[in-house]
Amino acid sequence: MDIIKPATQRKSTMRCYICKATSKDFNKVETSQGVDLNNPKFGLSVLHAMIRFFETLLHLSYKITVQKWQIKLQTDKEIVNQRQKEIQKKFRTQLGLIVDVPTVTNDGNISRRFFEKPQISSEITGIDLRGNQEDFNRWAKMLKDPSWRYENVLRYFKKSEDFHKTNPDAVVDWYYHGKGGYLRTTYDLPSSNNYTKIFIEANQELGINLTDYNGKKEEGATILQKHTKQGRRLDQASAFIKPVTKRTNLYVLDSSYVIKIEINNKTNRTTGVLFTKNNSTYRANITKEVIVSAGAIQSPQLLMLSGIGPKEHLQRMNISLIKDLDVGSTLREHVFCGVQFSSKLDVPQKGFTQQIKDYLQGYGPLSAANRIDGAGFYVTKIGEDYNYTDIEIVMSSSTASELGKRFLAYSDETWNAMFNFTINNPFTLTTVLLRSRSVGTIRLNTSNPYDYPLIDFNLLSDAYNKDIETMYEGIQFAINLTKTGAFKRFSPVLAVRPLPACLTHTFLSKQFWYCYIRHISSAAYHPVGTCPTGINPKKGAVVNGNLQVFGVERLRIADASVFPFAFAGQPNAACTMIGEKISDVIKHQHK
């Protein structure tokens, strides 16, 4: 694209919630190649790219000559060089962003959420969980496009993977894994052997076998596969971008904030983008297309700010309509709910000095991507509409802290009822609803691109209450796990007390658990589906099978917003696959 002279001079007085930058940060603009903004030429522009889409840019820049295409990526340089400091600072000082919710349900806490917009994959859990094969087969069936079937996208999962089995007991279906890709995936020894060993033994007592959940069969108990290398977290920023920032046809601009996609209102043809940096607004004219990869929260907001979205909503925002599409109308999210137990399970802790020594050798608690090592994937009787995995259960240590209270946004009375009493050697079994049926929304708060959008997860709201029933079944299964011999050796006791909001229900009755779930459950920070794929825009589809926006030329979306439903996996791996797949599509279409 050709970036011309600044369109306007404007002082950025508001906080950029996409890149966590304030007005002074926009004075610190740099590029990976020292690009002169007044005269570069680019073919593709990727807006506010999440790192999970970086592989698209890398493969495009690798396989296309410099003379033919130039690729520009706007993101935050700190994700590469300063990610660890940022994460540490965040957890020391604040949790991030509080996004306003338009309504609060009458059922309790489930809509009052802290939600930090998922902006970069260097801040995710590091778990590699693709989803069930049937997720992709359903997707292909909806699109009438077999290229999205699992057997056809598997090569893209394998392409980016560098799989290493370092746990001799791990079950691996080698056919489903790749070697030599950018992103290392490890099947490590667990960092908290006692918890994981007990959890897996309990599952085996119930006839649930060990599984490679990214292999032939997802259902079963497992040690989680994670993105780590030599005991150190390996995110997509480090794996995909840092090694290739010197490529002459890949430009990375940081501290730049896209405010609008420019589209000709007569032809519906994308012509460029407006973005701010260094206290100025710039217009960028494209020669091929714009790819929006800002995630399930920011992508729909940017489209609506640009005139693509529900007609009535854009009219209320005084935004000129380009294309009437159901943007932001189908927000889907995983839901999790933990149940705490006391026990005689005493996990010995090494001294900090020894933990540091272990970390430098690539193992131990400090080498883990997160504090969860083991998980189980199950099919409940509620999932009969599609008979595959619908819940996940994980086991972890459990501690109460002010950070956790702020993270979960519990009221004081709920928090005190849950944690303000002595619990010996606590652990938590957390049920995760994977295939949520409930649908929420993303809407503009104002037409100001710097203002937060309105996010309504609308959790546990499906018409037939299947979501909450599935969660209830998951919690009951988790409790039954603690009745196995593997757990009984450590005398687990359910450490749940009556919640103030649930006192009208008989304690531990089904009605009590429904109330408990509605008050304790939280969004799992896996938002998807706000710009869904489909074949008919009149029935809610925003993009087609090639992720092109219906009715708007030269505009594509490639991130978790295109998922048509909630997957039985985490978005991270599937987004990486999307980047691989769509890079092939783009190269083919622009030969």
Coordinates of C-alpha atoms in Angstrom, one line a residue, residues 198 201-206 478-492:
I198 CA -3.6 -38.7 41.2
E201 CA -5.1 -42.7 38.2
A202 CA -8.6 -41.7 39.3
N203 CA -9.7 -41.5 35.7
Q204 CA -8.2 -44.9 34.9
E205 CA -10.1 -46.4 37.9
L206 CA -13.3 -45.2 36.2
A478 CA -15.5 -34.1 39.2
I479 CA -16.9 -34.9 42.7
N480 CA -17.2 -38.6 41.8
L481 CA -13.5 -38.6 40.8
T482 CA -12.6 -37.7 44.4
K483 CA -14.4 -40.9 45.5
T484 CA -11.9 -43.1 43.7
G485 CA -9.2 -45.0 45.5
A486 CA -6.6 -42.7 44.0
F487 CA -8.1 -39.7 45.8
K488 CA -9.3 -41.5 48.9
R489 CA -5.7 -42.0 50.1
F490 CA -5.6 -38.2 50.7
S491 CA -9.1 -37.9 52.3
P492 CA -10.6 -35.2 50.1

